[in-house]
Coordinates of C-alpha atoms in Angstrom, one line a residue:
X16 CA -131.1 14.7 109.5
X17 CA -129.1 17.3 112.2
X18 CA -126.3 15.2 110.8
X19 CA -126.9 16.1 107.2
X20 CA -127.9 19.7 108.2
X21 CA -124.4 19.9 110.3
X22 CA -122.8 18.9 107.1
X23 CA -124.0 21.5 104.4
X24 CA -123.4 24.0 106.9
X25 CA -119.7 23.5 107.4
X26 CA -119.0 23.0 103.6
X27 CA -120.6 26.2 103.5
X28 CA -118.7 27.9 105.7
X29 CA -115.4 26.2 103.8
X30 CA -116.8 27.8 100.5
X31 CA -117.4 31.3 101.8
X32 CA -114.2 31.2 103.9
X33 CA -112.3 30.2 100.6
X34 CA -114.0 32.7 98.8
X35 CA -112.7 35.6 101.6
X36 CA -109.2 34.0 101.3
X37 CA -109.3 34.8 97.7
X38 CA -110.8 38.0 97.9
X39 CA -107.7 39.7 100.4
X40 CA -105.2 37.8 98.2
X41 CA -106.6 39.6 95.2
X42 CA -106.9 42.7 97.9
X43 CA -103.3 42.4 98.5
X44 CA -101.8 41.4 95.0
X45 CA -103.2 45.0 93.5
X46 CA -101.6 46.7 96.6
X47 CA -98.1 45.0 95.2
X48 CA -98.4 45.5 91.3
X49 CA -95.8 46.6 89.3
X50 CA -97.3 48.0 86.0
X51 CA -94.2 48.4 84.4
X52 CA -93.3 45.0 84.9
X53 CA -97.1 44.2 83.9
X54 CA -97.2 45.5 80.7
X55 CA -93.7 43.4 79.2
X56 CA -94.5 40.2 80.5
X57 CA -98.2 41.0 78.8
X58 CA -96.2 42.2 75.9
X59 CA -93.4 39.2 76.2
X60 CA -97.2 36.8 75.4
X61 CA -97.9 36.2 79.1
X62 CA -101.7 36.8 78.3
X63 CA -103.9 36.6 81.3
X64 CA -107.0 38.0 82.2
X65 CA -105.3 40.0 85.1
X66 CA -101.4 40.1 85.7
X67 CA -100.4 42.7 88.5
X68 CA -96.4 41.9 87.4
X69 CA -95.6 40.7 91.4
X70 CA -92.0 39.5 91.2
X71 CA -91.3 35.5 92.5
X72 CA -89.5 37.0 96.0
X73 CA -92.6 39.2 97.1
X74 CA -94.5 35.9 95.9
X75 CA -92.8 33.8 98.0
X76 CA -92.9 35.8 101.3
X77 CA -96.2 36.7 100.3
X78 CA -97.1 32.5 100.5
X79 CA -95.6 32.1 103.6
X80 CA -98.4 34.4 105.3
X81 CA -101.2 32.0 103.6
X82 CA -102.6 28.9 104.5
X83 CA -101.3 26.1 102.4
X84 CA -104.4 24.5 102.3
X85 CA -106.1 22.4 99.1
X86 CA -109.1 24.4 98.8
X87 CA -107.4 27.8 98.6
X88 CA -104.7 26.0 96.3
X89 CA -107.3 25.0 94.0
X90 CA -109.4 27.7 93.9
X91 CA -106.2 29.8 93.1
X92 CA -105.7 27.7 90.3
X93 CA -108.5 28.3 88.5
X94 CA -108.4 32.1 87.9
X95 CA -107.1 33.4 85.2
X96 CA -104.3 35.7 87.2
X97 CA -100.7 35.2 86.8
X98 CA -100.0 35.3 90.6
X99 CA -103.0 33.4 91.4
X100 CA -101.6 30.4 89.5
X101 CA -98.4 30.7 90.3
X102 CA -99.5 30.8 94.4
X103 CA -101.6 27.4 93.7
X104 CA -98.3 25.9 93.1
X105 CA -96.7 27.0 96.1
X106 CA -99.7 26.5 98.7
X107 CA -100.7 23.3 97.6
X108 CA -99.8 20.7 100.7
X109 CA -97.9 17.6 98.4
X110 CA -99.6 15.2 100.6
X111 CA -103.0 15.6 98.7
X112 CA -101.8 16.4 95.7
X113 CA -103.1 13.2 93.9
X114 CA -101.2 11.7 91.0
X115 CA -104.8 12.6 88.8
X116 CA -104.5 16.3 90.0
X117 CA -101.4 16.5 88.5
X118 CA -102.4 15.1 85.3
X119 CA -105.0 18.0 85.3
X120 CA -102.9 20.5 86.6
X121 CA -100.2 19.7 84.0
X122 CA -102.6 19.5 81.0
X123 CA -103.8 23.6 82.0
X124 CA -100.0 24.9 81.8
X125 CA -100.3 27.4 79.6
X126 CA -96.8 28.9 80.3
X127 CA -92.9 28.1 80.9
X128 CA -93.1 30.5 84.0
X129 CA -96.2 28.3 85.1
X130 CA -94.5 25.3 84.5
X131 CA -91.0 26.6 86.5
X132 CA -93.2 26.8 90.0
X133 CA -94.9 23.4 89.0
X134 CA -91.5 21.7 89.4
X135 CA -89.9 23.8 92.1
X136 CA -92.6 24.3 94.0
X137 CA -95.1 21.5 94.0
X138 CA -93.9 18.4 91.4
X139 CA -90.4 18.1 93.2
X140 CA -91.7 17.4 96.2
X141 CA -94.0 14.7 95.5
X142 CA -93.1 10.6 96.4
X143 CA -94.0 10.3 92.4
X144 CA -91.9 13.2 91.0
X145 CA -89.2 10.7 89.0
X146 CA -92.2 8.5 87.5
X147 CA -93.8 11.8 86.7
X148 CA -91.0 13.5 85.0
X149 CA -90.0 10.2 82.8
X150 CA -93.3 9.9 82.1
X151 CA -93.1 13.9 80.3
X152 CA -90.3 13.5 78.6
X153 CA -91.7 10.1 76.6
X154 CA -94.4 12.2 75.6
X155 CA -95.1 14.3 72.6
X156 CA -96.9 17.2 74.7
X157 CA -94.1 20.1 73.8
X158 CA -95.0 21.8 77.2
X159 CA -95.2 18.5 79.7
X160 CA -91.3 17.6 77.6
X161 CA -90.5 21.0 79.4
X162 CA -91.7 20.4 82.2
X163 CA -90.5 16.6 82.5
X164 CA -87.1 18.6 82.2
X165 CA -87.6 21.3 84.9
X166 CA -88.5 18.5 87.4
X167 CA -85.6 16.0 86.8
X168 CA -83.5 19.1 87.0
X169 CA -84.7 19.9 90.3
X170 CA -84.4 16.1 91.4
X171 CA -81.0 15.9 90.4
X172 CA -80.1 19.3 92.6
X173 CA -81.5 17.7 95.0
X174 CA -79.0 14.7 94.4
X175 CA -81.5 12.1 93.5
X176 CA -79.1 9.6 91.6
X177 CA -81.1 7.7 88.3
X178 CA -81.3 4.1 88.2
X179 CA -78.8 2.7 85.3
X180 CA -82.0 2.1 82.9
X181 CA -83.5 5.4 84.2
X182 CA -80.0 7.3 83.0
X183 CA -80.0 5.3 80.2
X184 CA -83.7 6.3 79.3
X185 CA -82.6 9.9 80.1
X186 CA -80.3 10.4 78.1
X187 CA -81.5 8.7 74.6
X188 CA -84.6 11.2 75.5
X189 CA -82.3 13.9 76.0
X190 CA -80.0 13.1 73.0
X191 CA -83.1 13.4 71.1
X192 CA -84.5 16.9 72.6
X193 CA -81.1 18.8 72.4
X194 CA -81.5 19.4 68.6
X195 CA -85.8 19.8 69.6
X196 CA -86.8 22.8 66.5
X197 CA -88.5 24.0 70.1
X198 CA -86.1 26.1 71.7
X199 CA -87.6 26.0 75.2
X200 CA -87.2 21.8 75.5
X201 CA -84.0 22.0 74.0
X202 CA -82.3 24.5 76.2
X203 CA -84.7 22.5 79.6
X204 CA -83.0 19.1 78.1
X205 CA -79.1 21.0 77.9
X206 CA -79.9 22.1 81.8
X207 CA -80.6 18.8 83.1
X208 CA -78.1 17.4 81.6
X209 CA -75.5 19.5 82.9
X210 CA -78.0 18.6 86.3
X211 CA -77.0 15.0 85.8
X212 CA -73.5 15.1 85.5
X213 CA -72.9 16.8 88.5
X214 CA -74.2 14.1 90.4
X215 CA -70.5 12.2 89.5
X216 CA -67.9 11.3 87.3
X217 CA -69.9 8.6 85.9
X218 CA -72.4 10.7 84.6
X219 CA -70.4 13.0 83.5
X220 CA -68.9 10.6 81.6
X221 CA -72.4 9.3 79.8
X222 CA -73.2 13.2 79.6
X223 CA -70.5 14.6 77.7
X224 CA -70.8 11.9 74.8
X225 CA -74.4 13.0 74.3
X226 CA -73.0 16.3 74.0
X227 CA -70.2 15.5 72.1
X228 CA -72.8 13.3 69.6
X229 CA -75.1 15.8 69.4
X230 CA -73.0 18.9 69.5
X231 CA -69.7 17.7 67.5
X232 CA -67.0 20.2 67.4
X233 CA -65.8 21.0 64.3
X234 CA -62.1 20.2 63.4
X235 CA -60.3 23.2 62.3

């Protein structure tokens, strides 16, 4: 029983020390807002319940005086703040970010800012990221095609060279997505691309006659 007792108290204590975490972040985020900046992404359709228009630089520093720790990344998560969210993605430690958390997380996106610090700040890091991304881009989900994009972006800055079937699945995707009616997958699929055939002449190679397929130049 002391056992049991000793237990409830200290998830207790986690709870309420979350909960003071997220109460000074929210302390602090007002103290940064930028109302101008507020008010266009609010009118640009960023539709939150609060969004105190913190640029991603004072975000960043701002991170590195929290702890990256799961609960407070979680917790984060779920509020409806624009900085909130996009701090889950940057405090979250990759080593318990389960393969089933990211299916969640990815099915909550709600927007291509969202989705950026996903890949850059959580997704790319992960020992799954490559089975992750080709796994978005097969799918028909508009906003996990994006974000299949960002990531493999980011993997290939990072210089993380395909497989020939995993280039060869790449590109008939991306072949596909460059003429996407949804302008945001196209232009993610035209990025990675041009991702992937920096990584050598070979791919530049397999690149440029996607892009010469999809985008033919007109003789004059």
């Amino acid at each position: 029983m002391p056992n049991l007792f000793y237990n409830f108290a200290a998830i207790k204590k986690l709870v309420m020390d979350t909960n003071e975490e997220l109460r000074q972040i929210k302390k602090a985020l007002r103290t940064m807002m930028n109302g101008p900046v507020s008010a266009l992404m609010r009118r640009n359709g960023l539709q939150y319940k609060v969004n105190f228009g913190v640029e991603l630089p004072r975000l960043e520093d701002f991170a590195k005086e929290l702890p990256h720790t799961y609960n407070l990344a979680a917790t984060l998560w779920k509020e409806d703040i624009r900085e909130c969210r996009l701090l889950a993605c940057m405090l979250m430690p990759f080593e318990v970010f389960s393969r089933d958390l990211a299916d969640i997380w990815l099915e909550q996106v709600r927007f291509a800012e969202e989705a950026d610090a996903l890949a850059m700040y959580l997704l790319s890091h992960l020992p799954y990221a490559s089975e992750l991304a080709f796994e978005c881009i097969a799918g028909e989900n508009r906003m996990r095609r994006y974000i299949g994009y960002q990531l493999l972006g980011r993997l290939f800055l990072q210089r993380c060279k395909p497989s020939f079937r995993d280039s060869q699945e790449f590109l008939d995707q991306v072949a596909s997505d460059l003429t996407s009616t949804d302008q945001r997958v196209s232009l993610a699929a035209y990025k990675a691309l041009m991702r992937y055939m920096d990584l050598g002449l070979v791919e530049e190679r397999m690149g440029n006659r996607i892009l010469n397929k999809a985008m033919p130049v007109e003789n004059e």
